[in-house]
PDB file of C-alpha atoms and ligand atoms in Angstrom:
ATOM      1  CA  UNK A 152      27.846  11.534  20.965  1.00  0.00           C
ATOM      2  CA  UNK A 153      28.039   9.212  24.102  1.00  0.00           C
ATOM      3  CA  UNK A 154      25.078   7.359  25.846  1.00  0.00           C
ATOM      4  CA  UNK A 155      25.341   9.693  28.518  1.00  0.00           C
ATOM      5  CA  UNK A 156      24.503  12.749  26.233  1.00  0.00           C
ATOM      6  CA  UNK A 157      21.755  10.176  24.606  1.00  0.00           C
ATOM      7  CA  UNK A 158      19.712  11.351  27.596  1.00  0.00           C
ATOM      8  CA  UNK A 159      20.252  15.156  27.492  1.00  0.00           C
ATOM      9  CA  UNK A 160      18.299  17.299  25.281  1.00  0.00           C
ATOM     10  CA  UNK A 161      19.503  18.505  22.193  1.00  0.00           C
ATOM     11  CA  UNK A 162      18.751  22.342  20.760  1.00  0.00           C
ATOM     12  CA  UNK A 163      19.873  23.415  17.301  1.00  0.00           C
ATOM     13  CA  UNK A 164      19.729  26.109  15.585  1.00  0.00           C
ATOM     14  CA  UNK A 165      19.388  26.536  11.968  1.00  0.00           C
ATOM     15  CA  UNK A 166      20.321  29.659  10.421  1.00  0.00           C
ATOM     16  CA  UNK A 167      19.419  28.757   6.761  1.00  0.00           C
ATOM     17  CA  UNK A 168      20.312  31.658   4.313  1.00  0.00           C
ATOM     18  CA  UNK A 169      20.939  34.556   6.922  1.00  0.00           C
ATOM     19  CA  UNK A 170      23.397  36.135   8.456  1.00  0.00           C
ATOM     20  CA  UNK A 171      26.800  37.907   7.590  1.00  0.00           C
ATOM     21  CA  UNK A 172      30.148  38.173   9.364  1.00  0.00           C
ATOM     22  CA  UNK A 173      28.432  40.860  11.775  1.00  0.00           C
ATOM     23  CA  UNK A 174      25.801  38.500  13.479  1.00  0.00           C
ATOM     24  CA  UNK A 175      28.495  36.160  14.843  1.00  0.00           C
ATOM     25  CA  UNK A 176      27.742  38.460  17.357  1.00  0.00           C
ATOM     26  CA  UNK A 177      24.526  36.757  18.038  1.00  0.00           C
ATOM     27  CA  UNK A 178      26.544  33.372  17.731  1.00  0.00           C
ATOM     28  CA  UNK A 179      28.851  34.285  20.135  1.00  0.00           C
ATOM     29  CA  UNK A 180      25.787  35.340  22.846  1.00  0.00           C
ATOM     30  CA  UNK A 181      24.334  32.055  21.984  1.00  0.00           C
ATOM     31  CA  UNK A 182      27.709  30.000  22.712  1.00  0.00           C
ATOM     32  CA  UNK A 183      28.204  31.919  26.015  1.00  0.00           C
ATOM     33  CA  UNK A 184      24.660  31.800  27.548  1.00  0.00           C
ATOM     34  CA  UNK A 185      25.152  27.736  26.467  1.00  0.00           C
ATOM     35  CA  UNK A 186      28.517  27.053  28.197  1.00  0.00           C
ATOM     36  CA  UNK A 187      26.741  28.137  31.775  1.00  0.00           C
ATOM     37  CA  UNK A 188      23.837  25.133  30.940  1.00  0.00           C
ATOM     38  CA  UNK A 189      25.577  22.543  29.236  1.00  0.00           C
ATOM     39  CA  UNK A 190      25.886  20.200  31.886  1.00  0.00           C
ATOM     40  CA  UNK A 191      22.309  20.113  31.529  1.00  0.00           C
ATOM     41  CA  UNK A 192      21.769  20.740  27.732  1.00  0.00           C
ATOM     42  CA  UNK A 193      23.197  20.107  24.026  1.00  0.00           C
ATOM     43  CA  UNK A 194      23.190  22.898  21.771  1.00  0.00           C
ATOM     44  CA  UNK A 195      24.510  23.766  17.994  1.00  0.00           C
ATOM     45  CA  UNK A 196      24.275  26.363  15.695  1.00  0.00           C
ATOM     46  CA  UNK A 197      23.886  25.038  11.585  1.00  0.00           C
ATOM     47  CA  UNK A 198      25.274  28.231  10.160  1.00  0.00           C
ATOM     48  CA  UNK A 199      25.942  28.988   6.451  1.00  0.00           C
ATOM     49  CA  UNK A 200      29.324  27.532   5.022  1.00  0.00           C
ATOM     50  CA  UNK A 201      30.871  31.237   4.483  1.00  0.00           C
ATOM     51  CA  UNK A 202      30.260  31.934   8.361  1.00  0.00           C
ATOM     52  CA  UNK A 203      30.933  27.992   9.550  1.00  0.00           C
ATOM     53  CA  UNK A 204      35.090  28.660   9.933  1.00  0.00           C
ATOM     54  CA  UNK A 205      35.422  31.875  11.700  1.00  0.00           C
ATOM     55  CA  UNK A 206      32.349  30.715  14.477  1.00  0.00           C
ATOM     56  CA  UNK A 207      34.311  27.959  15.135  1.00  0.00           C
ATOM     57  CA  UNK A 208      37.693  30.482  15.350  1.00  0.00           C
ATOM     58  CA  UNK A 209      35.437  32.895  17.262  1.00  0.00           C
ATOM     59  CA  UNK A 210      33.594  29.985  20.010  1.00  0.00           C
ATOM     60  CA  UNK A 211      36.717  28.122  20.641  1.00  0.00           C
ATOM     61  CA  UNK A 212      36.672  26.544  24.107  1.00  0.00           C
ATOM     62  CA  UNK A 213      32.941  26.709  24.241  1.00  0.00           C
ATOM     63  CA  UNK A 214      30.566  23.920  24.282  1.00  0.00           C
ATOM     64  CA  UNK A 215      27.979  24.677  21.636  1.00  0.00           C
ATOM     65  CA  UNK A 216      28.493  22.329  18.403  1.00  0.00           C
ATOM     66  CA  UNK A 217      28.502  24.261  15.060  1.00  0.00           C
ATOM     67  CA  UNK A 218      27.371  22.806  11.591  1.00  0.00           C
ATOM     68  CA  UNK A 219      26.699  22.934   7.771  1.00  0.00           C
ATOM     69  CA  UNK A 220      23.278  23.149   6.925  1.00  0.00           C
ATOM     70  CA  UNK A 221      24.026  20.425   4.075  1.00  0.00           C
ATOM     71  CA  UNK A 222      27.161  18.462   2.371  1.00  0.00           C
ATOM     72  CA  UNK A 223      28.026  16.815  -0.768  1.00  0.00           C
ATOM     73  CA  UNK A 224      28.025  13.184  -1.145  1.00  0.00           C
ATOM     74  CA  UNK A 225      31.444  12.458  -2.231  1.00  0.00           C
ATOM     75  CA  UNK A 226      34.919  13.715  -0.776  1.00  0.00           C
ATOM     76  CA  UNK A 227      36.186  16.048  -3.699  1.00  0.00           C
ATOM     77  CA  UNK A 228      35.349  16.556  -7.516  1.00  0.00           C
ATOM     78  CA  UNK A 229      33.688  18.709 -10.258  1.00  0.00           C
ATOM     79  CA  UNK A 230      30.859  19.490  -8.323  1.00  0.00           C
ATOM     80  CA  UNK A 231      30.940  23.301  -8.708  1.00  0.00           C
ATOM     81  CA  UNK A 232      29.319  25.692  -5.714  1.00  0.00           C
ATOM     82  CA  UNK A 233      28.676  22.350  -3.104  1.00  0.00           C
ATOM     83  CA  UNK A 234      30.929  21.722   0.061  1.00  0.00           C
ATOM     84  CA  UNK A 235      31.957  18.036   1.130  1.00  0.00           C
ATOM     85  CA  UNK A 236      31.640  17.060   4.247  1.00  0.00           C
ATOM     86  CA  UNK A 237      35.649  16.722   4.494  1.00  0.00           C
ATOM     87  CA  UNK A 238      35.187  19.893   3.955  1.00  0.00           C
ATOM     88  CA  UNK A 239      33.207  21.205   7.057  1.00  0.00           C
ATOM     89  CA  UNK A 240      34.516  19.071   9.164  1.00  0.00           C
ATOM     90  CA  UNK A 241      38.359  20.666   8.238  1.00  0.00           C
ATOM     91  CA  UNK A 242      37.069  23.518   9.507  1.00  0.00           C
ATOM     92  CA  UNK A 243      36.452  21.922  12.797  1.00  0.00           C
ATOM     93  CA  UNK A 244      32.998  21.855  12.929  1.00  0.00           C
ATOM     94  CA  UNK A 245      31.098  18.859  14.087  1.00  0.00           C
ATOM     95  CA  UNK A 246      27.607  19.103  12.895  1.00  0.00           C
ATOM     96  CA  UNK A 247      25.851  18.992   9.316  1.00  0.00           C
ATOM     97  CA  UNK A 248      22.035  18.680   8.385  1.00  0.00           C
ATOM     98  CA  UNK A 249      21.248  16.311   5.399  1.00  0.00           C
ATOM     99  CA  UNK A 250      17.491  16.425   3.824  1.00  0.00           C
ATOM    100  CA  UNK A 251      16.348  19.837   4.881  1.00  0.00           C
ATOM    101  CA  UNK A 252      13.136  19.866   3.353  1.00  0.00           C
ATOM    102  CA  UNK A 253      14.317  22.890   1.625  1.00  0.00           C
ATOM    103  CA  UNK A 254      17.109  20.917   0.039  1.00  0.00           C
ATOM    104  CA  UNK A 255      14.395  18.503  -0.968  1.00  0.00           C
ATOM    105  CA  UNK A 256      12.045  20.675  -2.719  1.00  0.00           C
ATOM    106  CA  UNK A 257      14.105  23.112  -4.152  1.00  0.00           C
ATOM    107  CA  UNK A 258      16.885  21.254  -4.858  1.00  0.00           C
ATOM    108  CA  UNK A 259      15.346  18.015  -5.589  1.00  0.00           C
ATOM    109  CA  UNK A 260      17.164  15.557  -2.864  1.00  0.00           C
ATOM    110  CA  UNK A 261      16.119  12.168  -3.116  1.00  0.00           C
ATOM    111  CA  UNK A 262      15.958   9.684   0.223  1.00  0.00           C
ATOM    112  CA  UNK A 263      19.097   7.307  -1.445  1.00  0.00           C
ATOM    113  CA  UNK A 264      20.529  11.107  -1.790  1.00  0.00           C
ATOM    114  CA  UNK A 265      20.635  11.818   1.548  1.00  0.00           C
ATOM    115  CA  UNK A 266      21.578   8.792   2.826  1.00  0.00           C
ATOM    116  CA  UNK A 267      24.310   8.705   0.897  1.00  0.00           C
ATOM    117  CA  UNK A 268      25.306  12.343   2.417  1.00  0.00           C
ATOM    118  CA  UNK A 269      24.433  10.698   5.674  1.00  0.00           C
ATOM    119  CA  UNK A 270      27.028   8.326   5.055  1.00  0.00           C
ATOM    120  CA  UNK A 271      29.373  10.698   3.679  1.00  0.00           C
ATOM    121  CA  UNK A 272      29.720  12.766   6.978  1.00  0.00           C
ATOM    122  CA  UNK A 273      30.195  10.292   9.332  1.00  0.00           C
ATOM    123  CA  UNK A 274      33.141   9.161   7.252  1.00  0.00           C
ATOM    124  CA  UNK A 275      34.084  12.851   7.663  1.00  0.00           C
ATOM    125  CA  UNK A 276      33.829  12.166  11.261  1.00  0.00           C
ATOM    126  CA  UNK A 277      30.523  14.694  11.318  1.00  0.00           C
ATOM    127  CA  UNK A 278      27.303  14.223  13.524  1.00  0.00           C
ATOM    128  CA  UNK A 279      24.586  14.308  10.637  1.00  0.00           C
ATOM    129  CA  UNK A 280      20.946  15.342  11.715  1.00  0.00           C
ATOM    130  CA  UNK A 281      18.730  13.935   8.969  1.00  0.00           C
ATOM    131  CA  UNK A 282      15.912  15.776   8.183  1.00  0.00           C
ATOM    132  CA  UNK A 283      12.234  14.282   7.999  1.00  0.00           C
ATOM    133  CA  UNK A 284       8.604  15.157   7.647  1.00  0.00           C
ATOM    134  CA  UNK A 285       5.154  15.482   5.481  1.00  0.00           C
ATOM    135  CA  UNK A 286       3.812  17.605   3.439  1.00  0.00           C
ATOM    136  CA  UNK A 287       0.485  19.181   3.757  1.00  0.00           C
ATOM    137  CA  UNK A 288      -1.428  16.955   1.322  1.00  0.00           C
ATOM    138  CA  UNK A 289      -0.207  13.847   2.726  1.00  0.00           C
ATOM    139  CA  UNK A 290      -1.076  14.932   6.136  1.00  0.00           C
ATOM    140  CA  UNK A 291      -4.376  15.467   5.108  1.00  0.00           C
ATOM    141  CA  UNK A 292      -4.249  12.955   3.321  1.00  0.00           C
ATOM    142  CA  UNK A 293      -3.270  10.157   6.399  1.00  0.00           C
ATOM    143  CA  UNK A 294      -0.490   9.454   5.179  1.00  0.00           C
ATOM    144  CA  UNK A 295       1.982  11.272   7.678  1.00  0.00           C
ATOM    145  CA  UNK A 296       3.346   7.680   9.286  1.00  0.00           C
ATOM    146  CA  UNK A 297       3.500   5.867   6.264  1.00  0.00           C
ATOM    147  CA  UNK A 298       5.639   8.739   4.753  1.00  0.00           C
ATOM    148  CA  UNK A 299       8.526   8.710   7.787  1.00  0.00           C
ATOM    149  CA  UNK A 300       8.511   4.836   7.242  1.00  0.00           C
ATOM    150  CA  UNK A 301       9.983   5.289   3.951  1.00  0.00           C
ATOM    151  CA  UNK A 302      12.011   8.261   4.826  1.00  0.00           C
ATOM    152  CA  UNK A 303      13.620   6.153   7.609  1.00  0.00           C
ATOM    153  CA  UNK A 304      13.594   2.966   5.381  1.00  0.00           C
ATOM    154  CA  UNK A 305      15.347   4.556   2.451  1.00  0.00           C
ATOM    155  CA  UNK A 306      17.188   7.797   4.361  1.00  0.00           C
ATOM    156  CA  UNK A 307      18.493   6.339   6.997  1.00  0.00           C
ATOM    157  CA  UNK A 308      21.944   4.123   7.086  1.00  0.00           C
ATOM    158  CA  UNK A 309      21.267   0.555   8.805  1.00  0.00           C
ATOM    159  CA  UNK A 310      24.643   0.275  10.150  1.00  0.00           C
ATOM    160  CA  UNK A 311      24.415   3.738  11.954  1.00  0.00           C
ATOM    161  CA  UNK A 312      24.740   3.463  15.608  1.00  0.00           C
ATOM    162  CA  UNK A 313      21.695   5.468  17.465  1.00  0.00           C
ATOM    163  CA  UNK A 314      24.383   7.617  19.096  1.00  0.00           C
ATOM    164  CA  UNK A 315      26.050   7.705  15.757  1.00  0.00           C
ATOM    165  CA  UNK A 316      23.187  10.526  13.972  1.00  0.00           C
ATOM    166  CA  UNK A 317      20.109  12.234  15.576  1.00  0.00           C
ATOM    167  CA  UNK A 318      16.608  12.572  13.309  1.00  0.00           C
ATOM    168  CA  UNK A 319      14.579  15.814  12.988  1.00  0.00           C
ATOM    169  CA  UNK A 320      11.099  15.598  12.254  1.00  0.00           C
ATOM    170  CA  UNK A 321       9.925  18.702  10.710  1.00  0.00           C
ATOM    171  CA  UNK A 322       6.608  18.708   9.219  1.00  0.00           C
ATOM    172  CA  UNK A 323       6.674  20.269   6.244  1.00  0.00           C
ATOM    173  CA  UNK A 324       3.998  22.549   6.460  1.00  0.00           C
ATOM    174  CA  UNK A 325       4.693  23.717  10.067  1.00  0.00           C
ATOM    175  CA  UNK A 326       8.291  25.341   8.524  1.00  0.00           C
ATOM    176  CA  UNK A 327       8.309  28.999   8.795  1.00  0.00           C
ATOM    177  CA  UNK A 328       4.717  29.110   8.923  1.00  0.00           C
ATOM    178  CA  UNK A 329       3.928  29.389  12.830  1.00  0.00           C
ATOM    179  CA  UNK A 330       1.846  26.258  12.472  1.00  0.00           C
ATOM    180  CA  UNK A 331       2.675  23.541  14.748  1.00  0.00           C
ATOM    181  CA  UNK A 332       0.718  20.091  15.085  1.00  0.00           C
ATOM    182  CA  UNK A 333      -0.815  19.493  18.225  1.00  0.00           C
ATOM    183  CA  UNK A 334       0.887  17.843  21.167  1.00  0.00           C
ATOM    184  CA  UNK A 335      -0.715  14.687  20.506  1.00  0.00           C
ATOM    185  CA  UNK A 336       0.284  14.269  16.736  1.00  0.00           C
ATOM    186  CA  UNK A 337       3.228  15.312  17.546  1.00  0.00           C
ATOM    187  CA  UNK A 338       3.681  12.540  20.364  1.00  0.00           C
ATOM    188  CA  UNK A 339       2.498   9.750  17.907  1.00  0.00           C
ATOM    189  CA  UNK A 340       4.834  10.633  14.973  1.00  0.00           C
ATOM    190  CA  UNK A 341       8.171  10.766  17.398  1.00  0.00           C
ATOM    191  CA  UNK A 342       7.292   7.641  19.011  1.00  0.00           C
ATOM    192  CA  UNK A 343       6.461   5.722  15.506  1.00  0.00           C
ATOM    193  CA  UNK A 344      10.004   7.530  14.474  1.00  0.00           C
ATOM    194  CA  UNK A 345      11.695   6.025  17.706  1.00  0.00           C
ATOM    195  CA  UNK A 346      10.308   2.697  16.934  1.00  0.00           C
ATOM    196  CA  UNK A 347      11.120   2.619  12.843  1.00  0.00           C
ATOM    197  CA  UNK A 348      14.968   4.011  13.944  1.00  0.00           C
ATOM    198  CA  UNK A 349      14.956   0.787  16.318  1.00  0.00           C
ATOM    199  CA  UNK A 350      13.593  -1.414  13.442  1.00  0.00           C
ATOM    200  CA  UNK A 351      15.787   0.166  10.846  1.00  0.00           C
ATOM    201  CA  UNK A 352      18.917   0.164  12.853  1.00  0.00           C
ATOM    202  CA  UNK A 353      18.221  -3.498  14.659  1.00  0.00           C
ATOM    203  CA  UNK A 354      19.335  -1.545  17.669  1.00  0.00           C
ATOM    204  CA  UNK A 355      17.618  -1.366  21.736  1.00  0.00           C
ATOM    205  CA  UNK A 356      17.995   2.278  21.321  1.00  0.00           C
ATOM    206  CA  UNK A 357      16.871   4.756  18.897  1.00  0.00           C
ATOM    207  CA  UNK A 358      18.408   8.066  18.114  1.00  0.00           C
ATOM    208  CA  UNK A 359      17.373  11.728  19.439  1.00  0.00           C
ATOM    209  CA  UNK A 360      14.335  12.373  17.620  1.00  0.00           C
ATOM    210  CA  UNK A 361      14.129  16.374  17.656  1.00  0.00           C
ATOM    211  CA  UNK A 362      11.131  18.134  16.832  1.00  0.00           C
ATOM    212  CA  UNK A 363      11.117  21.226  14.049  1.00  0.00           C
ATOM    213  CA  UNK A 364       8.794  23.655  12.478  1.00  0.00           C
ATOM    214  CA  UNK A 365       7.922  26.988  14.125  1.00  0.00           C
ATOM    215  CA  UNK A 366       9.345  25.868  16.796  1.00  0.00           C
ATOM    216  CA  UNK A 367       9.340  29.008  19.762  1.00  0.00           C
ATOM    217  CA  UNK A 368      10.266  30.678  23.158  1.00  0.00           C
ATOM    218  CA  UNK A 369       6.462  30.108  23.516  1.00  0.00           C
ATOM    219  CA  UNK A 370       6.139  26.598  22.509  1.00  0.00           C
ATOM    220  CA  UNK A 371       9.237  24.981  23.934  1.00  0.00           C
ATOM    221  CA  UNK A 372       7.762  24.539  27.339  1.00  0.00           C
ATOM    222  CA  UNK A 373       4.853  22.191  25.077  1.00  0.00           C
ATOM    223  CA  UNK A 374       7.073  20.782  22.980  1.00  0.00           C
ATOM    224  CA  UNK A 375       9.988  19.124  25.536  1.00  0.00           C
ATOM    225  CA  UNK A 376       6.925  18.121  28.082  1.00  0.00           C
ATOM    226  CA  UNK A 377       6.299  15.084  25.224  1.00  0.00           C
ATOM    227  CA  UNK A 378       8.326  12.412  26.188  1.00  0.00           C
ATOM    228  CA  UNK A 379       9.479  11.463  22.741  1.00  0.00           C
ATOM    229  CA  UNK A 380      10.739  14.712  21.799  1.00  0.00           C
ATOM    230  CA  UNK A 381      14.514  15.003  22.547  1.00  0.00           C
ATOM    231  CA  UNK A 382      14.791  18.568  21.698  1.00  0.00           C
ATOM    232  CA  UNK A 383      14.308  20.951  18.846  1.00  0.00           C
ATOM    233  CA  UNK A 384      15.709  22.435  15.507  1.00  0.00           C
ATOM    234  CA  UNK A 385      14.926  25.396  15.301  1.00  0.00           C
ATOM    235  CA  UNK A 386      14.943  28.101  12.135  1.00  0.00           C
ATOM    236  CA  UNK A 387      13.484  31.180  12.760  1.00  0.00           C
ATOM    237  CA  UNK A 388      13.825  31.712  16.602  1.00  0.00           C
ATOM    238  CA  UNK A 389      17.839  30.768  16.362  1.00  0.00           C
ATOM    239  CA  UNK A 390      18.640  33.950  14.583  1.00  0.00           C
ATOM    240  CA  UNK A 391      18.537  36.122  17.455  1.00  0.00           C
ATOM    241  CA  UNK A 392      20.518  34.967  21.206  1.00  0.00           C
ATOM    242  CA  UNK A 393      17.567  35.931  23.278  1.00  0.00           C
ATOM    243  CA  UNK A 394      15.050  33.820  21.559  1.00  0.00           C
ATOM    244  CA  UNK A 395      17.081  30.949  20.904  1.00  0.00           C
ATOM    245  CA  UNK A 396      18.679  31.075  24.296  1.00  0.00           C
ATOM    246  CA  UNK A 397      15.268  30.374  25.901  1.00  0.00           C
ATOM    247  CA  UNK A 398      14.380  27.359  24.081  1.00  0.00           C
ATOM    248  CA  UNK A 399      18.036  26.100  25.108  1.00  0.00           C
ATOM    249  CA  UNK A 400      17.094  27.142  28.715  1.00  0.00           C
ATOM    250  CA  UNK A 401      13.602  25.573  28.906  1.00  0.00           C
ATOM    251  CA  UNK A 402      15.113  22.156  27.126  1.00  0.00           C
ATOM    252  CA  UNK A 403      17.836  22.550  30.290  1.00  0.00           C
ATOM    253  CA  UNK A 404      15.144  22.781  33.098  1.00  0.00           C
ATOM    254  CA  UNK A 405      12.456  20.437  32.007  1.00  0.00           C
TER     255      UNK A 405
HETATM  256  P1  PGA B  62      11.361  27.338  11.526  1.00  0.00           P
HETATM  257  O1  PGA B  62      12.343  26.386  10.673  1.00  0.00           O
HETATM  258  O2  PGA B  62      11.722  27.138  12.976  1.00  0.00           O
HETATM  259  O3  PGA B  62      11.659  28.735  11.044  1.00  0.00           O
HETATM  260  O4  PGA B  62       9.972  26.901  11.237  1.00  0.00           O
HETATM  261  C1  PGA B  62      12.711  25.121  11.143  1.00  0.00           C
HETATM  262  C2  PGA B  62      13.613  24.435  10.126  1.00  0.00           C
HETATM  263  O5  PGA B  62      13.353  24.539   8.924  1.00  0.00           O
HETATM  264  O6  PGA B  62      14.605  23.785  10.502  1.00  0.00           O
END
C-alpha cells in the first residue's frame, strides 16, 4: 500500500469458516457498493481458501482487496491440508491474515510462528494483517499493554516497512461475543500499538492499526471517531453486504 492510502481507512472483512460458492453473491454486493466509495475508503474481504479464486474471477476490475484468512510458513512441502502464501497470492489475491486468535488457540500459533508467516507473504508479494490482542484474564489481570508489547516484539518483522503490513487488535474476549471495550481502552491500546510498531520498526510512521471484535453497523460510528483506529476487521457483520457495507460507508464519511 502507498502513503497516500496510509491515510484512508481500511475495512475488512473476515469470513472465517462460512460461506459456500452461493454467497459470492454477498461478495459481489460488497465489491460493488465499495467501488462507488473507494476514493474515500479501503476495503477487503478474508474469505475461505476454497472460495478465495473464483471471488477474485468473479470481482475482477473492482477495487475491494480479497484474502486468506491464514498461510503456511514455507513456499511448498509435506505440509498436508495448509495453503502457502505462493499459493494465495497465485490466485491473485492480495491479502492474508496471520495470528487470528483462532489460529492461536486452536491451532496453537506461536508469535515466532506468525512472524515467520508474516514474512512468508510478503515474499509472496501479499499484504499480511497480523492479528493481536488479550485474553480475558490478562485484561483483568492489567496486563493488556504488556501483552501487545511482546506480540509486537516477537510477531512483528523489524525490517517491515509501516506501509509494508497493517496490525489488528482484536481483544480476545470481545470476538464474537458482542463485547467491545470502551472508547477509552480502546484509544490507549491503539496508540501504545502505534508507538511499539514505531519502536519495533525504527520507523516515523507506524502501520494501520485496525480495531476487531464485535465490531458493528452500530458501533462503527464509535469506533472510527478514535483517532488511532484506522479502520476495522470485522467477523460477524461481513457475512452479509448490507451490514458490512455500512461499516465501509461510515469508515468513508468520517
Ligand atoms: P467478530 O470477529 O466481528 O465476529 O467479533 C472479528 C474477528 O475475529 O476478526
Amino acid at each position: 500500500m502507498t502513503a497516500k492510502e496510509q491515510g484512508r481507512r481500511f475495512v475488512v472483512g473476515n469470513w472465517k469458516m462460512h460461506g459456500l460458492r452461493a454467497d459470492l453473491a454477498e461478495a459481489k454486493a460488497i465489491a460493488m457498493e465499495h467501488g462507488g466509495l473507494a476514493d474515500r475508503v479501503d476495503a477487503g474481504l478474508c474469505l475461505p481458501a476454497t472460495l478465495l479464486g473464483d471471488a477474485v474471477g468473479a470481482l475482477r476490475g473492482l477495487p475491494l482487496l480479497l484474502g486468506g484468512q491464514d498461510c503456511h510458513m514455507e513456499e511448498q512441502g509435506a505440509f498436508t491440508g495448509d495453503v502457502s502464501a505462493r499459493m494465495i497470492s497465485d490466485l491473485g489475491a492480495a491479502l492474508v491474515i496471520v495470528g487470528h486468535s483462532e489460529r492461536r488457540q486452536y491451532h496453537g500459533e506461536t508469535d515466532a510462528q506468525i512472524l515467520a508467516k508474516a514474512r512468508a507473504a510478503r515474499a509472496a508479494g501479499l499484504h499480511p494483517i497480523i492479528c493481536i490482542g488479550e485474553t480475558e484474564p490478562e485484561r483483568d489481570a492489567g496486563q493488556t499493554l504488556d501483552r501487545l508489547a511482546v506480540q509486537i516484539e516477537d510477531g512483528v518483522p523489524e525490517d517491515f516497512a509501516p506501509n509494508d503490513f497493517t496490525i489488528a487488535y482484536e481483544p480476545v474476549w470481545a470476538i464474537g461475543t458482542g463485547r467491545t471495550p470502551s472508547t477509552d481502552e480502546i484509544a490507549e491500546a491503539h496508540a501504545f500499538i502505534h508507538e511499539r510498531a514505531r519502536t519495533r520498526l525504527r520507523a516515523d510512521a507506524s502501520p494501520r492499526v485496525l480495531y476487531g471484535g464485535s465490531a458493528k453497523p452500530e458501533n462503527a460510528a464509535e469506533l472510527f471517531s478514535i483517532d488511532a483506529v484506522n479502520g476495522a476487521l470485522v467477523g460477524g457483520a461481513s457475512l452479509k453486504a448490507q451490514s458490512f457495507i455500512k461499516i465501509v460507508r461510515t469508515a468513508a464519511q468520517l
